Short mmCIF file of C-alpha atoms and ligand atoms in Angstrom, two decimals:
data_model
loop_
_atom_site.label_atom_id
_atom_site.label_comp_id
_atom_site.label_asym_id
_atom_site.label_seq_id
_atom_site.Cartn_x
_atom_site.Cartn_y
_atom_site.Cartn_z
CA UNK A 1 -0.03 0.04 0.01
CA UNK A 2 2.80 2.42 0.93
CA UNK A 3 4.39 1.54 -2.45
CA UNK A 4 1.15 2.51 -4.15
CA UNK A 5 0.86 5.77 -2.27
CA UNK A 6 4.37 6.67 -3.23
CA UNK A 7 3.45 5.94 -6.82
CA UNK A 8 0.59 8.33 -6.75
CA UNK A 9 3.13 11.04 -6.30
CA UNK A 10 5.33 9.86 -9.22
CA UNK A 11 5.86 11.81 -12.42
CA UNK A 12 6.18 10.45 -15.84
CA UNK A 13 9.05 10.59 -18.21
CA UNK A 14 7.96 10.21 -21.89
CA UNK A 15 10.42 8.59 -24.19
CA UNK A 16 9.66 10.48 -27.37
CA UNK A 17 11.07 7.62 -29.62
CA UNK A 18 8.65 5.02 -28.27
CA UNK A 19 6.03 7.27 -26.57
CA UNK A 20 6.37 4.94 -23.55
CA UNK A 21 5.52 6.64 -20.27
CA UNK A 22 7.88 5.61 -17.57
CA UNK A 23 6.79 6.62 -14.05
CA UNK A 24 9.55 7.89 -11.81
CA UNK A 25 10.22 6.41 -9.32
CA UNK A 26 9.15 3.14 -11.01
CA UNK A 27 6.29 1.77 -8.95
CA UNK A 28 5.15 -1.82 -8.22
CA UNK A 29 3.79 -4.39 -10.61
CA UNK A 30 0.55 -4.06 -12.62
CA UNK A 31 -2.55 -5.57 -11.20
CA UNK A 32 -2.93 -9.06 -12.65
CA UNK A 33 -5.94 -11.13 -13.69
CA UNK A 34 -5.55 -13.59 -10.79
CA UNK A 35 -5.02 -10.72 -8.38
CA UNK A 36 -8.16 -9.04 -9.56
CA UNK A 37 -10.23 -12.24 -9.58
CA UNK A 38 -9.02 -13.05 -6.01
CA UNK A 39 -10.55 -9.88 -4.72
CA UNK A 40 -13.91 -11.73 -4.57
CA UNK A 41 -14.05 -14.49 -1.99
CA UNK A 42 -16.64 -17.07 -0.90
CA UNK A 43 -18.67 -15.94 2.11
CA UNK A 44 -21.56 -17.92 3.55
CA UNK A 45 -23.79 -19.11 0.79
CA UNK A 46 -22.41 -16.65 -1.78
CA UNK A 47 -19.36 -14.34 -2.33
CA UNK A 48 -18.21 -10.93 -1.27
CA UNK A 49 -15.56 -8.33 -2.27
CA UNK A 50 -14.03 -6.43 0.60
CA UNK A 51 -12.71 -3.53 -1.55
CA UNK A 52 -14.78 -2.51 -4.51
CA UNK A 53 -13.11 -2.58 -7.80
CA UNK A 54 -12.58 0.74 -9.55
CA UNK A 55 -12.77 0.80 -13.37
CA UNK A 56 -12.99 3.68 -15.81
CA UNK A 57 -12.75 3.79 -19.64
CA UNK A 58 -9.64 5.32 -21.24
CA UNK A 59 -8.81 5.75 -24.95
CA UNK A 60 -5.69 7.76 -25.01
CA UNK A 61 -2.20 7.68 -23.53
CA UNK A 62 -2.63 10.94 -21.45
CA UNK A 63 -6.01 10.02 -20.06
CA UNK A 64 -4.60 6.63 -19.08
CA UNK A 65 -1.73 8.38 -17.27
CA UNK A 66 -4.13 10.53 -15.27
CA UNK A 67 -6.55 7.79 -14.35
CA UNK A 68 -4.18 4.94 -13.85
CA UNK A 69 -3.09 5.65 -10.21
CA UNK A 70 -6.72 5.74 -9.05
CA UNK A 71 -8.05 2.67 -10.99
CA UNK A 72 -7.79 -1.10 -10.63
CA UNK A 73 -8.80 -1.52 -14.34
CA UNK A 74 -8.79 0.66 -17.43
CA UNK A 75 -11.19 -0.34 -20.05
CA UNK A 76 -10.51 0.59 -23.68
CA UNK A 77 -14.24 0.44 -24.37
CA UNK A 78 -15.80 0.36 -27.83
CA UNK A 79 -17.76 3.30 -26.50
CA UNK A 80 -14.84 5.14 -28.16
CA UNK A 81 -16.95 4.81 -31.34
CA UNK A 82 -19.35 7.47 -30.03
CA UNK A 83 -16.97 9.31 -27.63
CA UNK A 84 -13.91 9.73 -29.84
CA UNK A 85 -15.14 9.14 -33.43
CA UNK A 86 -18.70 10.56 -33.32
CA UNK A 87 -20.16 7.40 -34.60
CA UNK A 88 -23.93 6.73 -33.95
CA UNK A 89 -23.36 3.45 -32.08
CA UNK A 90 -20.55 0.89 -31.27
CA UNK A 91 -21.56 -1.26 -34.31
CA UNK A 92 -19.14 0.44 -36.79
CA UNK A 93 -16.13 0.29 -34.47
CA UNK A 94 -13.18 -1.49 -36.02
CA UNK A 95 -10.36 -3.72 -34.86
CA UNK A 96 -7.88 -1.05 -36.03
CA UNK A 97 -9.55 1.50 -33.77
CA UNK A 98 -9.47 -0.82 -30.80
CA UNK A 99 -5.79 -1.84 -31.36
CA UNK A 100 -4.57 1.73 -31.80
CA UNK A 101 -6.25 3.08 -28.62
CA UNK A 102 -5.53 -0.09 -26.69
CA UNK A 103 -1.79 0.26 -27.35
CA UNK A 104 -1.91 4.01 -26.36
CA UNK A 105 -3.63 3.14 -23.03
CA UNK A 106 -1.12 0.42 -22.24
CA UNK A 107 1.71 2.82 -22.94
CA UNK A 108 0.21 5.42 -20.65
CA UNK A 109 -0.35 3.09 -17.71
CA UNK A 110 1.63 0.96 -15.32
CA UNK A 111 -0.64 0.01 -12.48
CA UNK A 112 -4.10 -0.75 -13.67
CA UNK A 113 -5.05 -3.98 -15.57
CA UNK A 114 -5.89 -2.87 -19.09
CA UNK A 115 -8.76 -4.63 -20.92
CA UNK A 116 -9.71 -3.91 -24.52
CA UNK A 117 -13.24 -4.43 -25.93
CA UNK A 118 -13.62 -6.79 -28.85
CA UNK A 119 -15.48 -4.87 -31.61
CA UNK A 120 -18.86 -6.08 -33.08
CA UNK A 121 -18.33 -8.70 -35.71
CA UNK A 122 -14.84 -9.78 -34.51
CA UNK A 123 -15.89 -12.68 -32.19
CA UNK A 124 -19.52 -13.79 -32.70
CA UNK A 125 -18.97 -16.07 -35.67
CA UNK A 126 -17.10 -18.81 -33.93
CA UNK A 127 -14.71 -19.42 -31.03
CA UNK A 128 -11.87 -19.67 -33.62
CA UNK A 129 -12.70 -16.28 -35.04
CA UNK A 130 -12.79 -14.96 -31.49
CA UNK A 131 -9.44 -16.31 -30.67
CA UNK A 132 -7.85 -14.85 -33.70
CA UNK A 133 -9.29 -11.38 -32.86
CA UNK A 134 -8.40 -11.60 -29.22
CA UNK A 135 -4.82 -12.70 -30.08
CA UNK A 136 -4.39 -9.79 -32.41
CA UNK A 137 -5.67 -7.37 -29.73
CA UNK A 138 -3.29 -8.77 -27.12
CA UNK A 139 -0.29 -8.83 -29.44
CA UNK A 140 -0.87 -5.29 -30.87
CA UNK A 141 -1.76 -3.56 -27.53
CA UNK A 142 -0.06 -5.45 -24.77
CA UNK A 143 -3.38 -5.57 -22.80
CA UNK A 144 -4.01 -8.23 -20.28
CA UNK A 145 -7.66 -9.10 -21.19
CA UNK A 146 -10.40 -8.62 -23.60
CA UNK A 147 -14.13 -7.94 -23.01
CA UNK A 148 -16.90 -9.27 -25.14
CA UNK A 149 -20.67 -8.94 -25.00
CA UNK A 150 -23.27 -11.75 -24.64
CA UNK A 151 -24.42 -14.37 -22.05
CA UNK A 152 -25.22 -18.03 -22.70
CA UNK A 153 -24.60 -17.72 -26.40
CA UNK A 154 -21.00 -16.68 -25.83
CA UNK A 155 -20.28 -19.27 -23.09
CA UNK A 156 -18.50 -21.69 -25.56
CA UNK A 157 -16.41 -18.90 -26.97
CA UNK A 158 -15.40 -17.64 -23.53
CA UNK A 159 -14.35 -21.14 -22.52
CA UNK A 160 -12.43 -21.52 -25.81
CA UNK A 161 -10.55 -18.29 -25.17
CA UNK A 162 -9.74 -18.78 -21.53
CA UNK A 163 -8.45 -22.28 -22.13
CA UNK A 164 -6.01 -20.71 -24.76
CA UNK A 165 -4.56 -18.00 -22.55
CA UNK A 166 -6.98 -15.19 -23.20
CA UNK A 167 -8.48 -13.70 -20.01
CA UNK A 168 -12.05 -12.60 -20.75
CA UNK A 169 -14.39 -10.06 -19.12
CA UNK A 170 -18.06 -10.91 -19.86
CA UNK A 171 -20.70 -8.21 -20.39
CA UNK A 172 -24.41 -8.97 -19.84
CA UNK A 173 -27.67 -6.98 -19.33
CA UNK A 174 -27.75 -4.07 -21.67
CA UNK A 175 -25.26 -5.01 -24.38
CA UNK A 176 -24.90 -1.95 -26.68
CA UNK A 177 -23.69 -3.97 -29.63
CA UNK A 178 -27.13 -5.65 -29.72
CA UNK A 179 -28.88 -2.30 -29.85
CA UNK A 180 -30.70 -3.37 -32.96
CA UNK A 181 -32.11 -6.31 -31.33
CA UNK A 182 -32.92 -4.63 -28.10
CA UNK A 183 -34.44 -1.54 -29.75
CA UNK A 184 -32.63 1.05 -27.63
CA UNK A 185 -30.47 1.66 -24.63
CA UNK A 186 -33.22 1.39 -21.87
CA UNK A 187 -32.70 -0.60 -18.69
CA UNK A 188 -33.13 -4.37 -19.06
CA UNK A 189 -34.93 -6.90 -16.92
CA UNK A 190 -38.26 -5.29 -16.32
CA UNK A 191 -40.06 -8.46 -17.34
CA UNK A 192 -39.50 -11.44 -14.99
CA UNK A 193 -38.43 -13.63 -17.87
CA UNK A 194 -35.81 -11.26 -18.99
CA UNK A 195 -34.61 -10.77 -15.41
CA UNK A 196 -34.14 -14.63 -15.13
CA UNK A 197 -32.33 -14.58 -18.44
CA UNK A 198 -29.85 -11.99 -17.35
CA UNK A 199 -29.06 -14.00 -14.12
CA UNK A 200 -28.71 -17.17 -16.32
CA UNK A 201 -26.42 -15.24 -18.76
CA UNK A 202 -24.14 -14.11 -15.80
CA UNK A 203 -24.02 -17.65 -14.39
CA UNK A 204 -23.13 -19.11 -17.85
CA UNK A 205 -20.37 -16.52 -18.50
CA UNK A 206 -18.93 -17.15 -15.03
CA UNK A 207 -19.00 -20.94 -15.50
CA UNK A 208 -17.34 -20.54 -18.82
CA UNK A 209 -14.39 -18.92 -17.14
CA UNK A 210 -14.80 -15.12 -17.39
CA UNK A 211 -12.60 -13.61 -14.65
CA UNK A 212 -14.98 -10.74 -14.19
CA UNK A 213 -18.30 -9.54 -15.62
CA UNK A 214 -19.65 -6.20 -16.49
CA UNK A 215 -23.42 -5.98 -15.77
CA UNK A 216 -24.91 -2.95 -17.50
CA UNK A 217 -28.26 -1.12 -17.32
CA UNK A 218 -30.37 -3.57 -15.37
CA UNK A 219 -32.83 -3.24 -12.50
CA UNK A 220 -30.92 -2.93 -9.30
CA UNK A 221 -32.22 -6.13 -7.71
CA UNK A 222 -30.96 -8.18 -10.70
CA UNK A 223 -27.41 -6.87 -10.25
CA UNK A 224 -27.49 -7.38 -6.49
CA UNK A 225 -28.64 -10.98 -7.05
CA UNK A 226 -25.96 -11.68 -9.72
CA UNK A 227 -23.20 -10.13 -7.48
CA UNK A 228 -24.17 -12.39 -4.66
CA UNK A 229 -24.47 -15.67 -6.71
CA UNK A 230 -21.63 -15.72 -9.20
CA UNK A 231 -18.05 -16.17 -8.22
CA UNK A 232 -16.20 -13.71 -10.41
CA UNK A 233 -16.35 -9.95 -9.53
CA UNK A 234 -19.34 -8.10 -11.00
CA UNK A 235 -18.58 -4.65 -12.28
CA UNK A 236 -21.68 -2.53 -12.47
CA UNK A 237 -22.73 0.35 -14.72
CA UNK A 238 -26.29 1.47 -14.16
CA UNK A 239 -26.60 -1.55 -11.91
CA UNK A 240 -26.26 -1.55 -8.07
CA UNK A 241 -23.93 -0.33 -5.39
CA UNK A 242 -23.91 -4.01 -4.19
CA UNK A 243 -21.70 -4.94 -7.27
CA UNK A 244 -18.10 -5.85 -6.62
CA UNK A 245 -17.00 -2.76 -8.43
CA UNK A 246 -18.14 0.07 -10.78
CA UNK A 247 -17.32 1.36 -14.24
CA UNK A 248 -18.20 4.58 -15.95
CA UNK A 249 -17.45 6.06 -19.30
CA UNK A 250 -14.86 8.67 -18.24
CA UNK A 251 -16.00 11.38 -20.57
CA UNK A 252 -19.53 11.09 -19.07
CA UNK A 253 -18.23 11.16 -15.54
CA UNK A 254 -16.10 14.32 -16.24
CA UNK A 255 -19.04 16.12 -17.77
CA UNK A 256 -17.71 16.35 -21.29
CA UNK A 257 -21.15 15.88 -22.77
CA UNK A 258 -24.17 18.02 -22.13
CA UNK A 259 -26.50 14.92 -21.93
CA UNK A 260 -25.54 11.89 -19.79
CA UNK A 261 -27.39 8.74 -19.07
CA UNK A 262 -29.47 8.70 -15.84
CA UNK A 263 -26.99 6.34 -14.15
CA UNK A 264 -24.03 8.57 -14.63
CA UNK A 265 -22.86 10.81 -11.85
CA UNK A 266 -20.96 13.82 -13.03
CA UNK A 267 -17.86 14.51 -11.05
CA UNK A 268 -16.93 17.59 -13.02
CA UNK A 269 -18.30 19.92 -15.72
CA UNK A 270 -15.32 19.82 -18.07
CA UNK A 271 -17.44 20.78 -21.12
CA UNK A 272 -18.17 24.17 -19.60
CA UNK A 273 -14.59 24.62 -18.39
CA UNK A 274 -13.17 23.80 -21.82
CA UNK A 275 -15.59 26.17 -23.40
CA UNK A 276 -14.61 29.00 -21.06
CA UNK A 277 -10.80 28.34 -21.71
CA UNK A 278 -11.31 28.27 -25.47
CA UNK A 279 -13.34 31.53 -25.30
CA UNK A 280 -10.69 33.25 -23.26
CA UNK A 281 -7.98 32.17 -25.67
CA UNK A 282 -10.03 33.24 -28.64
CA UNK A 283 -10.50 36.73 -27.03
CA UNK A 284 -6.88 37.11 -26.32
CA UNK A 285 -5.81 36.02 -29.83
CA UNK A 286 -8.28 38.51 -31.35
CA UNK A 287 -7.26 41.41 -29.06
CA UNK A 288 -3.47 40.55 -29.62
CA UNK A 289 -3.03 40.08 -25.76
CA UNK A 290 -1.71 36.52 -26.39
CA UNK A 291 1.15 35.67 -26.72
CA UNK A 292 2.91 37.98 -24.04
CA UNK A 293 6.57 38.33 -23.45
CA UNK A 294 6.43 35.18 -21.36
CA UNK A 295 5.46 33.04 -24.37
CA UNK A 296 7.78 34.55 -26.98
CA UNK A 297 11.40 34.02 -27.83
CA UNK A 298 13.84 36.99 -27.54
CA UNK A 299 17.62 37.10 -28.25
CA UNK A 300 19.52 35.81 -25.27
CA UNK A 301 21.11 38.73 -23.33
O1 KIV B 1 -17.58 0.35 -24.19
C1 KIV B 1 -17.63 0.61 -23.01
O2 KIV B 1 -17.21 1.74 -22.63
C2 KIV B 1 -18.21 -0.34 -22.08
C3 KIV B 1 -18.42 0.16 -20.72
C4 KIV B 1 -19.68 1.10 -20.65
C5 KIV B 1 -18.67 -0.93 -19.76
O3 KIV B 1 -18.46 -1.43 -22.44
#
């Protein structure tokens, strides 16, 4: 713990040749898949996690550097389709996008476990297709794990991957890549049959070997039940405080968008602050009050 606290005060040296960010002093080891998985232990009839797991999305090297000391996991989510690329959904996100951003996040972090989303169309066809996609992501980014969406239908694929050295994070409940089947991004599990299906999906993904599971956009009692009855840590988003950890899309949490989903808590209002900074800069450029002597080069005396 003392080592981690010291690391919070570390600075980063960027090697401009490789863009690798090296913290100084060099801190301890990265959180591992077994280390993360072991945070949830059997208790009574079910399981519990003493210290909730902190996860945020990151898509760039610099954001990874800033978030890394505070997070157990950084997720290079395919939400980057909307957040970074302005796409209408996660469906058009490509393997190239995930690999480029995944590599940047790994370069900018040293402490958190980095997981990268498998994009739509890169894993659903067969376990073999999924393995080829996951292997490419792991080789090109250096990440420790991949995340893929789906419950019972993906169990065979998850088992195939985990038996071949690919740690998998499952994702059940509201699965944004299935938006065309679901018909929107509303909370899932309002019907008893769908609630039962979500619990069955989580159990199937856990039994298949996922080392942790994201449960997104479900009625609170479903998330609470899943967290208590499955062995791997459950990371909630729009789920329940009883989950073993929480994840948010960082840009939502920082207030970079005017509209945020109901389940997001805004911890800042960066959109407004960036707007103010840009307006001040624009005013100073137009009134020729920037740059000043402090920002201009003069002959050395
Ligand atoms: O793509 C993403 O950012 C995600 C999180 C919302 C869990 O899958």
